[in-house]
PDB file of C-alpha atoms in Angstrom:
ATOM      1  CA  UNK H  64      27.365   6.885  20.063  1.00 39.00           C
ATOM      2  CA  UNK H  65      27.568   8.869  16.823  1.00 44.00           C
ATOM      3  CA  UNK H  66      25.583   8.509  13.431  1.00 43.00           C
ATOM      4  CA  UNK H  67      27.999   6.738  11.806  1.00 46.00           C
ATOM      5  CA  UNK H  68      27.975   3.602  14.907  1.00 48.00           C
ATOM      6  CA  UNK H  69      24.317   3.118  14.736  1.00 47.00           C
ATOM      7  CA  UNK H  70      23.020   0.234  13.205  1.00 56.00           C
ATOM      8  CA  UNK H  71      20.920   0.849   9.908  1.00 54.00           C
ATOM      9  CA  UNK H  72      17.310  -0.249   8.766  1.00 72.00           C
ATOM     10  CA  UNK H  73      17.912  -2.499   6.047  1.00 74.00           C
ATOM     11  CA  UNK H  74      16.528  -0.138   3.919  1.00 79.00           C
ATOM     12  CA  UNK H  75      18.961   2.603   4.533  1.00 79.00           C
ATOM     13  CA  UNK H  76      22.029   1.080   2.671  1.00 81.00           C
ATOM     14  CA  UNK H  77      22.478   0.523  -0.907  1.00 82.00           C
ATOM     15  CA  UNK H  78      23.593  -3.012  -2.704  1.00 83.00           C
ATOM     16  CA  UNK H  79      26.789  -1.797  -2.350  1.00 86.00           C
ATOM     17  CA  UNK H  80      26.913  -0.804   1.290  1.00 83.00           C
ATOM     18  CA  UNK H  81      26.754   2.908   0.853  1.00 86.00           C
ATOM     19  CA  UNK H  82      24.138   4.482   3.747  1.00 84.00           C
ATOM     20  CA  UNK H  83      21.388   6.274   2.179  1.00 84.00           C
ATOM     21  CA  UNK H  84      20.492   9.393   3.796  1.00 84.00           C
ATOM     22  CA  UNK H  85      17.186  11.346   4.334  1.00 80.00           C
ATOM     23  CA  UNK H  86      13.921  10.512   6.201  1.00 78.00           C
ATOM     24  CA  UNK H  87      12.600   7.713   7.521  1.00 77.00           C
ATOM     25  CA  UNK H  88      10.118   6.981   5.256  1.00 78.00           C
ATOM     26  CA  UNK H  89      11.811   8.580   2.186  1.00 83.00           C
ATOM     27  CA  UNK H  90      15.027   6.232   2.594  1.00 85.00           C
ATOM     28  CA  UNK H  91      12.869   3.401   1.616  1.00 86.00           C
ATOM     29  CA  UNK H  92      11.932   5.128  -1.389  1.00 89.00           C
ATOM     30  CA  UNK H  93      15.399   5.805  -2.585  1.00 89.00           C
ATOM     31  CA  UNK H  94      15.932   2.125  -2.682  1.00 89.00           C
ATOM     32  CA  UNK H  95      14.954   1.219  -5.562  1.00 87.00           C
ATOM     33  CA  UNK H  96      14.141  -2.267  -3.814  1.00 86.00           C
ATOM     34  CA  UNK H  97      11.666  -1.142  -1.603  1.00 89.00           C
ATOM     35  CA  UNK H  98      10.529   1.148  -3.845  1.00 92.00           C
ATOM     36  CA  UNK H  99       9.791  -1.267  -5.980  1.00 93.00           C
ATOM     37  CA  UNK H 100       7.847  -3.144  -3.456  1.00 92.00           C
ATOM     38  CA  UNK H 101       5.829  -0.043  -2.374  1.00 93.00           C
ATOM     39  CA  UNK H 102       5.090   0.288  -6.286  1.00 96.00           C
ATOM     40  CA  UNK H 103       3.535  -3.582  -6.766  1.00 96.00           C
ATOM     41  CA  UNK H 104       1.540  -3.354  -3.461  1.00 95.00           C
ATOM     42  CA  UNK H 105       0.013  -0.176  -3.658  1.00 96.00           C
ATOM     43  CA  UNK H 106      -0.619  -1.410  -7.758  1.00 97.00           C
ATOM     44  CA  UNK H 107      -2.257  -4.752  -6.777  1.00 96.00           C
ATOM     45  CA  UNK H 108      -3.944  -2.883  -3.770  1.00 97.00           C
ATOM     46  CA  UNK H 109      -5.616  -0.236  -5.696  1.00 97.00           C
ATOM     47  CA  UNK H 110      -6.186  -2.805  -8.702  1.00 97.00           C
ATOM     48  CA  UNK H 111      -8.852  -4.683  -6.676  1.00 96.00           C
ATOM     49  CA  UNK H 112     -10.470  -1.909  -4.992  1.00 94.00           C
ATOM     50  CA  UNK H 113     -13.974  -1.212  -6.651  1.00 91.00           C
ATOM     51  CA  UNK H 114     -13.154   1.890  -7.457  1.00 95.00           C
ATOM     52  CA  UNK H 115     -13.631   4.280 -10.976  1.00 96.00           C
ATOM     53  CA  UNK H 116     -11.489   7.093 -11.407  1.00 97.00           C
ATOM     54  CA  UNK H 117      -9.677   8.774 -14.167  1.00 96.00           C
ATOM     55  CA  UNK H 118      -6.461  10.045 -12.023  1.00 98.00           C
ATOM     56  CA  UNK H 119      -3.998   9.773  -9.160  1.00 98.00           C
ATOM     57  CA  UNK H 120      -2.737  12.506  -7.591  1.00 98.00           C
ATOM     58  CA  UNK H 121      -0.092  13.581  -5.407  1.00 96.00           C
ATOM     59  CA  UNK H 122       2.492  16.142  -3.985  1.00 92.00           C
ATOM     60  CA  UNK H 123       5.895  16.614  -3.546  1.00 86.00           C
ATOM     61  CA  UNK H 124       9.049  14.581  -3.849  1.00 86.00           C
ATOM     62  CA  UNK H 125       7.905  10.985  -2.889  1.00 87.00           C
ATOM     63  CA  UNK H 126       4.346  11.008  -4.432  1.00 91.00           C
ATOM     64  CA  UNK H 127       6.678  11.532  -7.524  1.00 93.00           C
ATOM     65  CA  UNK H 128       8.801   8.901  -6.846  1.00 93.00           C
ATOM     66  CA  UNK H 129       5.952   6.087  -7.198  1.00 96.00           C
ATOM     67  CA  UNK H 130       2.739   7.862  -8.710  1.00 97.00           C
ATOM     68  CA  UNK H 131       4.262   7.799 -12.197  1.00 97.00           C
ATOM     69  CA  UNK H 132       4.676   3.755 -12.142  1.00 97.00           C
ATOM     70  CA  UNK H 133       1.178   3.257 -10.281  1.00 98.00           C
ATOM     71  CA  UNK H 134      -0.341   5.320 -12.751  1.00 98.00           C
ATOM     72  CA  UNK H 135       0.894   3.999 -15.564  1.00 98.00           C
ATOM     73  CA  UNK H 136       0.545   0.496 -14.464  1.00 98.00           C
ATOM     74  CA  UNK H 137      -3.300   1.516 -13.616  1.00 98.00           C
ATOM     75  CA  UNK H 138      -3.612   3.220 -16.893  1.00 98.00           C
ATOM     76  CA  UNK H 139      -4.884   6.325 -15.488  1.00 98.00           C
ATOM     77  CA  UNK H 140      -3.771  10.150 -15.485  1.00 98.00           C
ATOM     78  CA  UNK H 141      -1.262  11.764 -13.146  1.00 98.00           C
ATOM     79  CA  UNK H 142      -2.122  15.146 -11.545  1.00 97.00           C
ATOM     80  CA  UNK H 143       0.750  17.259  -9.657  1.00 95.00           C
ATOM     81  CA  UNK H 144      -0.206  19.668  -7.138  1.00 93.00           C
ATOM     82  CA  UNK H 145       3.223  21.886  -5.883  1.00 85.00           C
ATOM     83  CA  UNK H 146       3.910  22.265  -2.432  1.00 74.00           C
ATOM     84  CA  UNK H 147       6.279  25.335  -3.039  1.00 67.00           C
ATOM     85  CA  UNK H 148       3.555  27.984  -4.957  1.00 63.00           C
ATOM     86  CA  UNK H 149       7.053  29.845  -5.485  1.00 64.00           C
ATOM     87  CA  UNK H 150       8.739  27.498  -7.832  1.00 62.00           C
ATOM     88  CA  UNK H 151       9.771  27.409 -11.695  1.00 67.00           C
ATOM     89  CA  UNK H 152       6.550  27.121 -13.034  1.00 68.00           C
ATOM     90  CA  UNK H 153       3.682  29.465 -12.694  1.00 73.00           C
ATOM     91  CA  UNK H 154       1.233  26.766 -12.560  1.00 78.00           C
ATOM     92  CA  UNK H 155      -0.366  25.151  -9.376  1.00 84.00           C
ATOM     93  CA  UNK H 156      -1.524  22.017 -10.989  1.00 90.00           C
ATOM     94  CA  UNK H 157      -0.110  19.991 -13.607  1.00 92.00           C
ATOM     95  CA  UNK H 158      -2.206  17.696 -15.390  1.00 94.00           C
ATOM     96  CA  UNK H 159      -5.262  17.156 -17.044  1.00 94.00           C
ATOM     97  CA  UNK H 160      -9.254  17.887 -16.225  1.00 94.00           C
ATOM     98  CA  UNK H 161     -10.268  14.783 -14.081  1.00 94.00           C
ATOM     99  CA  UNK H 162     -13.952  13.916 -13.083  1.00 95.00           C
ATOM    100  CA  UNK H 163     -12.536  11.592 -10.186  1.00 97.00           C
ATOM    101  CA  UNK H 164      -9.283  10.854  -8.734  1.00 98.00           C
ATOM    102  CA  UNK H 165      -7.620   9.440  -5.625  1.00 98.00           C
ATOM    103  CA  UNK H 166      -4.788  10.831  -3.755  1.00 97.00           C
ATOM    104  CA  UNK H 167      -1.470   8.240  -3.084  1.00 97.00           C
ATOM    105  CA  UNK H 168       0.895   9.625  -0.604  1.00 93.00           C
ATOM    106  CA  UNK H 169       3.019   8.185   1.926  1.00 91.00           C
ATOM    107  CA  UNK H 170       1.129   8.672   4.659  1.00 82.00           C
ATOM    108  CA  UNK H 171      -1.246  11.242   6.637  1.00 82.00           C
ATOM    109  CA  UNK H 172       0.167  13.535   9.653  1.00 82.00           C
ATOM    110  CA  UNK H 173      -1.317  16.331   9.979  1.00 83.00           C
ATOM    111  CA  UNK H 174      -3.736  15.886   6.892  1.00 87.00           C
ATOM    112  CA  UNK H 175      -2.587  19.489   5.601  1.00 89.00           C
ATOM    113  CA  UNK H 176      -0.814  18.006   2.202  1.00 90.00           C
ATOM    114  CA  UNK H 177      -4.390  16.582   1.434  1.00 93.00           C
ATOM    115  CA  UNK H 178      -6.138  19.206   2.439  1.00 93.00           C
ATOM    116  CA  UNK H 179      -3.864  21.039   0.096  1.00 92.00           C
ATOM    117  CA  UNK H 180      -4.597  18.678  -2.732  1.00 95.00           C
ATOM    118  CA  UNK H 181      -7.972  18.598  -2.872  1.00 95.00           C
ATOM    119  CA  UNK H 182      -7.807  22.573  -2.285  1.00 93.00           C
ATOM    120  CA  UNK H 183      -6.206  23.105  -5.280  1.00 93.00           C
ATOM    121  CA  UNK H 184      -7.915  20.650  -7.912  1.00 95.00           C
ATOM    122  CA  UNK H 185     -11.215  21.936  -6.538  1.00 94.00           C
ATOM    123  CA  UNK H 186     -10.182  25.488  -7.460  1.00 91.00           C
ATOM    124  CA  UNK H 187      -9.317  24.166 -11.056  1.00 90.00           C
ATOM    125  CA  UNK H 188     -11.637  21.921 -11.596  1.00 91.00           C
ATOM    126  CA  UNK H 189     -14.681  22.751  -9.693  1.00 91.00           C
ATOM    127  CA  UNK H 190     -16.633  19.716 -10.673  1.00 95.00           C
ATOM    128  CA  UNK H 191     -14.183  17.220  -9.174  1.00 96.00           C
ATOM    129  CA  UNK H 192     -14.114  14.424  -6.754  1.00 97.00           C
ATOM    130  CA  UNK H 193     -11.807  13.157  -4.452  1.00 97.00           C
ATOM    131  CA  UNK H 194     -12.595   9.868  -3.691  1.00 97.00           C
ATOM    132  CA  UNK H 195     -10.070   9.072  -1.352  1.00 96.00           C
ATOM    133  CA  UNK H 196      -6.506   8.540   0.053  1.00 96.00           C
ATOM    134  CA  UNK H 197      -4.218   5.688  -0.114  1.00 96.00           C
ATOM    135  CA  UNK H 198      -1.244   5.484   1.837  1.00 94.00           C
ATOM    136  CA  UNK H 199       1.119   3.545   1.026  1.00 93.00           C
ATOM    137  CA  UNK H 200       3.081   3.190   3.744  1.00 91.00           C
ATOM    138  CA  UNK H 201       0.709   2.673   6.016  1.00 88.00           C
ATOM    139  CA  UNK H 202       2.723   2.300   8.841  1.00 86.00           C
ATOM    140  CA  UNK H 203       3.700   5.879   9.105  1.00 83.00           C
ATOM    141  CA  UNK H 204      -0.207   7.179   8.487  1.00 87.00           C
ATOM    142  CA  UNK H 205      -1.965   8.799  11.572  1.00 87.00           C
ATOM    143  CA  UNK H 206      -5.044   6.618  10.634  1.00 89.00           C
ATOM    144  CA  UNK H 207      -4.044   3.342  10.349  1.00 88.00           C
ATOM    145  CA  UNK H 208      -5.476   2.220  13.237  1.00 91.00           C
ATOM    146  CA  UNK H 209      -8.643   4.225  12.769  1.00 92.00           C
ATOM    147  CA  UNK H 210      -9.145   4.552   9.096  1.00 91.00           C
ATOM    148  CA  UNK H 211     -13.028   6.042   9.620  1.00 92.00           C
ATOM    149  CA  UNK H 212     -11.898   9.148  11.227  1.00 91.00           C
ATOM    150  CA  UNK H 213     -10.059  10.350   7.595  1.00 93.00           C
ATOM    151  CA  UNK H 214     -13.693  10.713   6.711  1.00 94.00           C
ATOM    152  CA  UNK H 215     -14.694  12.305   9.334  1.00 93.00           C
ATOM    153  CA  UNK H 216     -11.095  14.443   9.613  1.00 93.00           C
ATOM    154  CA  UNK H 217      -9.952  14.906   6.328  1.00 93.00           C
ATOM    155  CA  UNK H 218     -13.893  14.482   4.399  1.00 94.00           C
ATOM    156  CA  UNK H 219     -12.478  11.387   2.646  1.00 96.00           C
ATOM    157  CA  UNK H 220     -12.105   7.601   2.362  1.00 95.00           C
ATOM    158  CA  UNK H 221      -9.155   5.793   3.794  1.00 95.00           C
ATOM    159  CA  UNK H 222      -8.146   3.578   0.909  1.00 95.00           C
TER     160      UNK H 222
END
């Protein structure tokens, strides 16, 4: 059976019928209906945790792809940290000085991307605190099942 026979995740073809390609987890965020969705749930989640911080950030392509809606649904600031140190712009970190701030991603794996994160923002802003993850899509995280290892792991709260 080739690509093209398989039968698609609901999420992986447009209103029109046209099958969107990429990853798993990114496919659902190129459909601007479950992207949507993702946007509302992680806003109502994060809404009614008791939680202060100034900022969310994130990394790469998908962070990008929901952050900026969160954020501004949240009211707070948006901090970009680039994956690729090689890129257009000679800076690491884009965004402003933030006392606290939580990471949204997708999910966790290996836990390098928020390793890299907080990496980076501490190295800018010395004085800052992570004060956790949330992923959300769940799902796909490595600590779903077990959020209390992230602390022990990654040195942070599973949101």
């Amino acid at each position: 059976m080739n690509v093209l026979q398989q039968k698609l995740d609901d999420h992986r073809r447009t209103d029109d019928g046209r099958v969107i390609q990429g990853a798993s987890h990114t496919s659902r965020l190129l459909n601007h209906k479950y992207r949507n969705k993702i946007i509302m749930q992680t806003y109502v989640d994060l809404k009614n945790k008791d939680l202060e911080f100034d900022a969310i950030a994130c990394c790469g392509i998908s962070g990008l792809m929901v952050v900026p809606q969160i954020a501004e649904l949240l009211k707070k600031n948006i901090i970009v940290i680039r994956k690729d140190l090689n890129g257009y712009s000679s800076f690491n970190i884009e965004g402003p000085y933030t006392n606290k701030y939580i990471i949204v991603d997708d999910l966790i794996c290996s836990g390098n991307t928020v390793k890299t994160i907080i990496k980076q923002i501490k190295s800018e802003f010395y004085k800052s605190k992570c004060l956790g993850i949330y992923c959300y899509m769940p799902e796909e995280s490595a600590y779903r099942n077990h959020p209390e290892l992230c602390k022990k792991d990654l040195g942070i709260d599973y949101l």
